[in-house]
mmCIF file with all atom_site columns, C-alpha atoms in Angstrom:
data_model
loop_
_atom_site.group_PDB
_atom_site.id
_atom_site.type_symbol
_atom_site.label_atom_id
_atom_site.label_alt_id
_atom_site.label_comp_id
_atom_site.label_asym_id
_atom_site.label_entity_id
_atom_site.label_seq_id
_atom_site.pdbx_PDB_ins_code
_atom_site.Cartn_x
_atom_site.Cartn_y
_atom_site.Cartn_z
_atom_site.occupancy
_atom_site.B_iso_or_equiv
_atom_site.pdbx_formal_charge
_atom_site.auth_seq_id
_atom_site.auth_comp_id
_atom_site.auth_asym_id
_atom_site.auth_atom_id
_atom_site.pdbx_PDB_model_num
ATOM 1   C CA . GLY A 1 1   ? 115.107 130.415 105.137 1.00 61.00 ? 296 GLY A CA 1
ATOM 2   C CA . ARG A 1 2   ? 116.784 133.467 107.561 1.00 72.00 ? 297 ARG A CA 1
ATOM 3   C CA . GLU A 1 3   ? 119.025 135.806 106.265 1.00 78.00 ? 298 GLU A CA 1
ATOM 4   C CA . GLY A 1 4   ? 122.070 134.221 104.654 1.00 76.00 ? 299 GLY A CA 1
ATOM 5   C CA . ARG A 1 5   ? 121.074 130.914 104.346 1.00 70.00 ? 300 ARG A CA 1
ATOM 6   C CA . GLY A 1 6   ? 119.927 130.733 100.890 1.00 73.00 ? 301 GLY A CA 1
ATOM 7   C CA . VAL A 1 7   ? 122.309 129.008 99.614  1.00 71.00 ? 302 VAL A CA 1
ATOM 8   C CA . GLU A 1 8   ? 121.413 126.477 101.284 1.00 73.00 ? 303 GLU A CA 1
ATOM 9   C CA . VAL A 1 9   ? 117.872 126.479 100.988 1.00 71.00 ? 304 VAL A CA 1
ATOM 10  C CA . PHE A 1 10  ? 118.376 126.597 97.191  1.00 73.00 ? 305 PHE A CA 1
ATOM 11  C CA . GLU A 1 11  ? 120.831 123.368 97.785  1.00 74.00 ? 306 GLU A CA 1
ATOM 12  C CA . SER A 1 12  ? 118.116 121.136 99.613  1.00 72.00 ? 307 SER A CA 1
ATOM 13  C CA . SER A 1 13  ? 115.740 122.314 97.081  1.00 75.00 ? 308 SER A CA 1
ATOM 14  C CA . MET A 1 14  ? 117.815 120.868 94.087  1.00 76.00 ? 309 MET A CA 1
ATOM 15  C CA . GLU A 1 15  ? 118.190 117.418 96.141  1.00 77.00 ? 310 GLU A CA 1
ATOM 16  C CA . TRP A 1 16  ? 114.472 116.800 95.991  1.00 74.00 ? 311 TRP A CA 1
ATOM 17  C CA . GLU A 1 17  ? 114.016 118.360 92.937  1.00 79.00 ? 312 GLU A CA 1
ATOM 18  C CA . ARG A 1 18  ? 117.053 115.954 91.600  1.00 80.00 ? 313 ARG A CA 1
ATOM 19  C CA . GLY A 1 19  ? 115.696 113.696 92.911  1.00 79.00 ? 314 GLY A CA 1
ATOM 20  C CA . CYS A 1 20  ? 112.248 113.224 91.675  1.00 82.00 ? 315 CYS A CA 1
ATOM 21  C CA . ILE A 1 21  ? 113.556 113.748 88.061  1.00 87.00 ? 316 ILE A CA 1
ATOM 22  C CA . LEU A 1 22  ? 115.608 111.147 88.434  1.00 90.00 ? 317 LEU A CA 1
ATOM 23  C CA . ALA A 1 23  ? 113.096 108.879 89.330  1.00 90.00 ? 318 ALA A CA 1
ATOM 24  C CA . ASN A 1 24  ? 110.972 110.041 85.790  1.00 92.00 ? 319 ASN A CA 1
ATOM 25  C CA . CYS A 1 25  ? 113.629 109.222 83.986  1.00 94.00 ? 320 CYS A CA 1
ATOM 26  C CA . LEU A 1 26  ? 114.039 106.139 85.780  1.00 95.00 ? 321 LEU A CA 1
ATOM 27  C CA . GLY A 1 27  ? 110.937 104.852 85.173  1.00 95.00 ? 322 GLY A CA 1
ATOM 28  C CA . VAL A 1 28  ? 111.299 106.067 81.082  1.00 96.00 ? 323 VAL A CA 1
ATOM 29  C CA . VAL A 1 29  ? 113.924 104.128 80.664  1.00 97.00 ? 324 VAL A CA 1
ATOM 30  C CA . ARG A 1 30  ? 112.280 100.966 82.512  1.00 97.00 ? 325 ARG A CA 1
ATOM 31  C CA . ARG A 1 31  ? 109.311 101.576 80.166  1.00 97.00 ? 326 ARG A CA 1
ATOM 32  C CA . LEU A 1 32  ? 111.945 101.875 76.977  1.00 97.00 ? 327 LEU A CA 1
ATOM 33  C CA . LEU A 1 33  ? 113.083 98.740  78.003  1.00 97.00 ? 328 LEU A CA 1
ATOM 34  C CA . GLU A 1 34  ? 110.154 96.832  78.513  1.00 97.00 ? 329 GLU A CA 1
ATOM 35  C CA . GLU A 1 35  ? 109.180 97.962  75.103  1.00 96.00 ? 330 GLU A CA 1
ATOM 36  C CA . CYS A 1 36  ? 112.058 97.135  73.446  1.00 97.00 ? 331 CYS A CA 1
ATOM 37  C CA . ILE A 1 37  ? 111.651 94.086  74.359  1.00 98.00 ? 332 ILE A CA 1
ATOM 38  C CA . LYS A 1 38  ? 108.299 93.306  73.409  1.00 97.00 ? 333 LYS A CA 1
ATOM 39  C CA . HIS A 1 39  ? 109.426 94.684  69.616  1.00 97.00 ? 334 HIS A CA 1
ATOM 40  C CA . ALA A 1 40  ? 112.738 92.421  69.790  1.00 97.00 ? 335 ALA A CA 1
ATOM 41  C CA . ARG A 1 41  ? 110.500 89.791  70.389  1.00 97.00 ? 336 ARG A CA 1
ATOM 42  C CA . SER A 1 42  ? 107.733 90.116  67.634  1.00 97.00 ? 337 SER A CA 1
ATOM 43  C CA . ARG A 1 43  ? 109.269 92.058  64.812  1.00 96.00 ? 338 ARG A CA 1
ATOM 44  C CA . LYS A 1 44  ? 110.607 89.655  62.461  1.00 96.00 ? 339 LYS A CA 1
ATOM 45  C CA . GLN A 1 45  ? 113.648 89.748  60.174  1.00 94.00 ? 340 GLN A CA 1
ATOM 46  C CA . PHE A 1 46  ? 115.039 87.043  57.678  1.00 94.00 ? 341 PHE A CA 1
ATOM 47  C CA . GLY A 1 47  ? 112.583 84.590  59.836  1.00 95.00 ? 342 GLY A CA 1
ATOM 48  C CA . GLN A 1 48  ? 113.112 85.095  62.803  1.00 97.00 ? 343 GLN A CA 1
ATOM 49  C CA . ALA A 1 49  ? 112.727 87.633  65.740  1.00 97.00 ? 344 ALA A CA 1
ATOM 50  C CA . ILE A 1 50  ? 115.125 90.488  66.080  1.00 96.00 ? 345 ILE A CA 1
ATOM 51  C CA . SER A 1 51  ? 115.844 89.633  69.605  1.00 96.00 ? 346 SER A CA 1
ATOM 52  C CA . LYS A 1 52  ? 117.844 86.220  68.210  1.00 97.00 ? 347 LYS A CA 1
ATOM 53  C CA . TYR A 1 53  ? 120.437 88.911  67.208  1.00 96.00 ? 348 TYR A CA 1
ATOM 54  C CA . GLN A 1 54  ? 123.010 88.840  69.002  1.00 97.00 ? 349 GLN A CA 1
ATOM 55  C CA . SER A 1 55  ? 123.637 92.643  68.656  1.00 96.00 ? 350 SER A CA 1
ATOM 56  C CA . VAL A 1 56  ? 119.771 93.375  68.748  1.00 97.00 ? 351 VAL A CA 1
ATOM 57  C CA . ALA A 1 57  ? 120.061 91.416  72.587  1.00 98.00 ? 352 ALA A CA 1
ATOM 58  C CA . ASN A 1 58  ? 123.264 92.735  73.838  1.00 98.00 ? 353 ASN A CA 1
ATOM 59  C CA . ARG A 1 59  ? 121.968 96.709  72.957  1.00 97.00 ? 354 ARG A CA 1
ATOM 60  C CA . ILE A 1 60  ? 118.729 96.143  75.196  1.00 98.00 ? 355 ILE A CA 1
ATOM 61  C CA . VAL A 1 61  ? 121.402 94.253  77.913  1.00 98.00 ? 356 VAL A CA 1
ATOM 62  C CA . ASP A 1 62  ? 122.928 97.738  77.737  1.00 97.00 ? 357 ASP A CA 1
ATOM 63  C CA . MET A 1 63  ? 119.728 99.014  78.147  1.00 97.00 ? 358 MET A CA 1
ATOM 64  C CA . LYS A 1 64  ? 119.017 96.942  81.278  1.00 97.00 ? 359 LYS A CA 1
ATOM 65  C CA . VAL A 1 65  ? 122.272 97.672  83.241  1.00 97.00 ? 360 VAL A CA 1
ATOM 66  C CA . PRO A 1 66  ? 122.758 101.182 83.293  1.00 95.00 ? 361 PRO A CA 1
ATOM 67  C CA . HIS A 1 67  ? 118.938 101.057 84.439  1.00 96.00 ? 362 HIS A CA 1
ATOM 68  C CA . GLU A 1 68  ? 120.011 98.649  87.547  1.00 96.00 ? 363 GLU A CA 1
ATOM 69  C CA . THR A 1 69  ? 123.011 100.533 88.718  1.00 95.00 ? 364 THR A CA 1
ATOM 70  C CA . SER A 1 70  ? 120.539 103.772 88.726  1.00 96.00 ? 365 SER A CA 1
ATOM 71  C CA . ARG A 1 71  ? 118.225 102.685 90.855  1.00 94.00 ? 366 ARG A CA 1
ATOM 72  C CA . PRO A 1 72  ? 119.845 102.887 94.233  1.00 96.00 ? 367 PRO A CA 1
ATOM 73  C CA . LEU A 1 73  ? 121.768 105.999 93.155  1.00 95.00 ? 368 LEU A CA 1
ATOM 74  C CA . VAL A 1 74  ? 118.258 107.553 93.282  1.00 94.00 ? 369 VAL A CA 1
ATOM 75  C CA . TYR A 1 75  ? 116.731 105.543 96.414  1.00 93.00 ? 370 TYR A CA 1
ATOM 76  C CA . LYS A 1 76  ? 119.908 106.842 98.332  1.00 95.00 ? 371 LYS A CA 1
ATOM 77  C CA . ILE A 1 77  ? 118.806 110.511 97.559  1.00 92.00 ? 372 ILE A CA 1
ATOM 78  C CA . GLY A 1 78  ? 115.408 109.672 99.093  1.00 90.00 ? 373 GLY A CA 1
ATOM 79  C CA . TRP A 1 79  ? 117.118 107.948 101.861 1.00 93.00 ? 374 TRP A CA 1
ATOM 80  C CA . LEU A 1 80  ? 119.843 110.491 102.897 1.00 93.00 ? 375 LEU A CA 1
ATOM 81  C CA . LYS A 1 81  ? 116.609 113.024 102.804 1.00 89.00 ? 376 LYS A CA 1
ATOM 82  C CA . ASP A 1 82  ? 114.743 110.765 104.836 1.00 91.00 ? 377 ASP A CA 1
ATOM 83  C CA . GLN A 1 83  ? 116.746 110.630 107.415 1.00 95.00 ? 378 GLN A CA 1
ATOM 84  C CA . GLY A 1 84  ? 117.472 114.345 107.383 1.00 91.00 ? 379 GLY A CA 1
ATOM 85  C CA . LYS A 1 85  ? 121.328 114.007 106.042 1.00 92.00 ? 380 LYS A CA 1
ATOM 86  C CA . SER A 1 86  ? 122.620 116.007 103.195 1.00 88.00 ? 381 SER A CA 1
ATOM 87  C CA . ALA A 1 87  ? 122.829 114.352 99.630  1.00 90.00 ? 382 ALA A CA 1
ATOM 88  C CA . MET A 1 88  ? 124.051 117.100 97.167  1.00 91.00 ? 383 MET A CA 1
ATOM 89  C CA . THR A 1 89  ? 127.417 114.894 96.583  1.00 94.00 ? 384 THR A CA 1
ATOM 90  C CA . GLU A 1 90  ? 124.815 112.017 95.654  1.00 94.00 ? 385 GLU A CA 1
ATOM 91  C CA . ALA A 1 91  ? 122.462 114.066 94.066  1.00 94.00 ? 386 ALA A CA 1
ATOM 92  C CA . SER A 1 92  ? 125.006 115.105 91.659  1.00 94.00 ? 387 SER A CA 1
ATOM 93  C CA . VAL A 1 93  ? 126.475 111.943 90.998  1.00 96.00 ? 388 VAL A CA 1
ATOM 94  C CA . ALA A 1 94  ? 122.764 110.166 90.021  1.00 95.00 ? 389 ALA A CA 1
ATOM 95  C CA . LYS A 1 95  ? 121.923 113.360 88.172  1.00 95.00 ? 390 LYS A CA 1
ATOM 96  C CA . LEU A 1 96  ? 125.403 112.980 85.809  1.00 96.00 ? 391 LEU A CA 1
ATOM 97  C CA . HIS A 1 97  ? 125.035 109.347 85.892  1.00 96.00 ? 392 HIS A CA 1
ATOM 98  C CA . VAL A 1 98  ? 121.130 108.894 85.334  1.00 96.00 ? 393 VAL A CA 1
ATOM 99  C CA . SER A 1 99  ? 120.447 111.621 83.042  1.00 96.00 ? 394 SER A CA 1
ATOM 100 C CA . GLU A 1 100 ? 123.775 110.329 80.322  1.00 97.00 ? 395 GLU A CA 1
ATOM 101 C CA . CYS A 1 101 ? 122.765 106.779 81.108  1.00 96.00 ? 396 CYS A CA 1
ATOM 102 C CA . TYR A 1 102 ? 119.189 108.023 80.192  1.00 97.00 ? 397 TYR A CA 1
ATOM 103 C CA . VAL A 1 103 ? 120.467 109.862 76.686  1.00 97.00 ? 398 VAL A CA 1
ATOM 104 C CA . GLN A 1 104 ? 121.619 106.184 75.675  1.00 97.00 ? 399 GLN A CA 1
ATOM 105 C CA . SER A 1 105 ? 119.012 103.888 76.672  1.00 97.00 ? 400 SER A CA 1
ATOM 106 C CA . CYS A 1 106 ? 117.269 106.227 74.357  1.00 97.00 ? 401 CYS A CA 1
ATOM 107 C CA . LEU A 1 107 ? 119.400 106.300 71.622  1.00 97.00 ? 402 LEU A CA 1
ATOM 108 C CA . ASP A 1 108 ? 119.480 102.051 71.984  1.00 97.00 ? 403 ASP A CA 1
ATOM 109 C CA . ALA A 1 109 ? 116.070 102.172 71.395  1.00 97.00 ? 404 ALA A CA 1
ATOM 110 C CA . VAL A 1 110 ? 115.536 104.477 68.693  1.00 96.00 ? 405 VAL A CA 1
ATOM 111 C CA . GLN A 1 111 ? 118.204 101.882 67.051  1.00 96.00 ? 406 GLN A CA 1
ATOM 112 C CA . THR A 1 112 ? 116.440 98.454  68.062  1.00 96.00 ? 407 THR A CA 1
ATOM 113 C CA . PHE A 1 113 ? 113.075 100.292 66.590  1.00 94.00 ? 408 PHE A CA 1
ATOM 114 C CA . GLY A 1 114 ? 115.116 101.099 63.122  1.00 91.00 ? 409 GLY A CA 1
ATOM 115 C CA . GLY A 1 115 ? 112.953 102.934 61.528  1.00 87.00 ? 410 GLY A CA 1
ATOM 116 C CA . TYR A 1 116 ? 109.968 102.624 63.625  1.00 85.00 ? 411 TYR A CA 1
ATOM 117 C CA . GLY A 1 117 ? 112.677 105.017 66.370  1.00 87.00 ? 412 GLY A CA 1
ATOM 118 C CA . TYR A 1 118 ? 111.948 107.810 64.583  1.00 84.00 ? 413 TYR A CA 1
ATOM 119 C CA . MET A 1 119 ? 108.162 108.698 64.105  1.00 85.00 ? 414 MET A CA 1
ATOM 120 C CA . THR A 1 120 ? 105.972 109.787 66.566  1.00 83.00 ? 415 THR A CA 1
ATOM 121 C CA . GLU A 1 121 ? 103.082 107.465 66.627  1.00 83.00 ? 416 GLU A CA 1
ATOM 122 C CA . GLN A 1 122 ? 105.935 105.107 68.575  1.00 79.00 ? 417 GLN A CA 1
ATOM 123 C CA . GLN A 1 123 ? 107.272 107.771 71.128  1.00 90.00 ? 418 GLN A CA 1
ATOM 124 C CA . VAL A 1 124 ? 110.585 106.593 70.873  1.00 93.00 ? 419 VAL A CA 1
ATOM 125 C CA . GLU A 1 125 ? 111.478 109.852 69.493  1.00 93.00 ? 420 GLU A CA 1
ATOM 126 C CA . ARG A 1 126 ? 109.954 112.353 71.634  1.00 94.00 ? 421 ARG A CA 1
ATOM 127 C CA . ASP A 1 127 ? 112.057 110.691 74.378  1.00 95.00 ? 422 ASP A CA 1
ATOM 128 C CA . LEU A 1 128 ? 114.899 111.384 73.023  1.00 95.00 ? 423 LEU A CA 1
ATOM 129 C CA . ARG A 1 129 ? 114.312 114.354 72.879  1.00 94.00 ? 424 ARG A CA 1
ATOM 130 C CA . ASP A 1 130 ? 113.642 114.608 76.367  1.00 93.00 ? 425 ASP A CA 1
ATOM 131 C CA . ALA A 1 131 ? 116.104 112.690 77.642  1.00 96.00 ? 426 ALA A CA 1
ATOM 132 C CA . VAL A 1 132 ? 119.176 115.190 76.178  1.00 96.00 ? 427 VAL A CA 1
ATOM 133 C CA . SER A 1 133 ? 117.234 117.706 77.861  1.00 93.00 ? 428 SER A CA 1
ATOM 134 C CA . SER A 1 134 ? 117.904 115.423 81.098  1.00 92.00 ? 429 SER A CA 1
ATOM 135 C CA . ARG A 1 135 ? 121.530 116.902 81.010  1.00 94.00 ? 430 ARG A CA 1
ATOM 136 C CA . ILE A 1 136 ? 120.574 120.082 81.180  1.00 93.00 ? 431 ILE A CA 1
ATOM 137 C CA . TYR A 1 137 ? 117.884 121.440 83.308  1.00 88.00 ? 432 TYR A CA 1
ATOM 138 C CA . SER A 1 138 ? 118.314 120.924 87.323  1.00 85.00 ? 433 SER A CA 1
ATOM 139 C CA . GLY A 1 139 ? 122.140 122.033 86.511  1.00 87.00 ? 434 GLY A CA 1
ATOM 140 C CA . THR A 1 140 ? 124.078 121.162 83.417  1.00 94.00 ? 435 THR A CA 1
ATOM 141 C CA . ASN A 1 141 ? 126.147 117.726 83.788  1.00 95.00 ? 436 ASN A CA 1
ATOM 142 C CA . ASP A 1 142 ? 128.671 120.144 84.115  1.00 97.00 ? 437 ASP A CA 1
ATOM 143 C CA . ILE A 1 143 ? 127.703 121.124 87.245  1.00 94.00 ? 438 ILE A CA 1
ATOM 144 C CA . GLN A 1 144 ? 126.913 118.120 88.488  1.00 95.00 ? 439 GLN A CA 1
ATOM 145 C CA . ARG A 1 145 ? 131.053 117.708 87.514  1.00 97.00 ? 440 ARG A CA 1
ATOM 146 C CA . ASN A 1 146 ? 131.521 120.609 89.196  1.00 96.00 ? 441 ASN A CA 1
ATOM 147 C CA . ILE A 1 147 ? 129.739 120.423 92.306  1.00 94.00 ? 442 ILE A CA 1
ATOM 148 C CA . ILE A 1 148 ? 131.057 116.236 92.399  1.00 96.00 ? 443 ILE A CA 1
ATOM 149 C CA . ALA A 1 149 ? 134.738 117.810 92.389  1.00 97.00 ? 444 ALA A CA 1
ATOM 150 C CA . ARG A 1 150 ? 134.512 120.544 95.210  1.00 96.00 ? 445 ARG A CA 1
ATOM 151 C CA . ARG A 1 151 ? 132.181 118.037 97.231  1.00 95.00 ? 446 ARG A CA 1
ATOM 152 C CA . LEU A 1 152 ? 135.999 116.380 96.621  1.00 95.00 ? 447 LEU A CA 1
ATOM 153 C CA . GLY A 1 153 ? 137.954 118.854 97.307  1.00 96.00 ? 448 GLY A CA 1
ATOM 154 C CA . LEU A 1 154 ? 139.630 119.313 94.406  1.00 96.00 ? 449 LEU A CA 1
#
């Protein structure tokens, strides 16, 4: 960019970066959700599938709802960028919300898988480690809160 426009170029690239990274997070959450459903249907405890236990079913629902609420936030970034508009606030809101939901969904997946959730063969433990880093990269969630507050005029 031209001299004096470095912040504008940086902010634009961060909008794109956050949108792309968050799309990946959504994909992981969707995969985890599908794996948890499959596991809960097939894992038997006390003569029935663990999916029949309300606490397990509720935990899986608690993974589904944030996934569905996160998708439109990420799509909005792409739509705004496609329209040639700024998506700074939307990218920060999405990054904050999606990364927090990502971590919680991974914790729910570990809980659903129980002891298997810690085993490297299941990949769930690696997903959790990756999710924690999503709260840090591309601007920490504390920075996202600062950006959102500033954009709200606070």
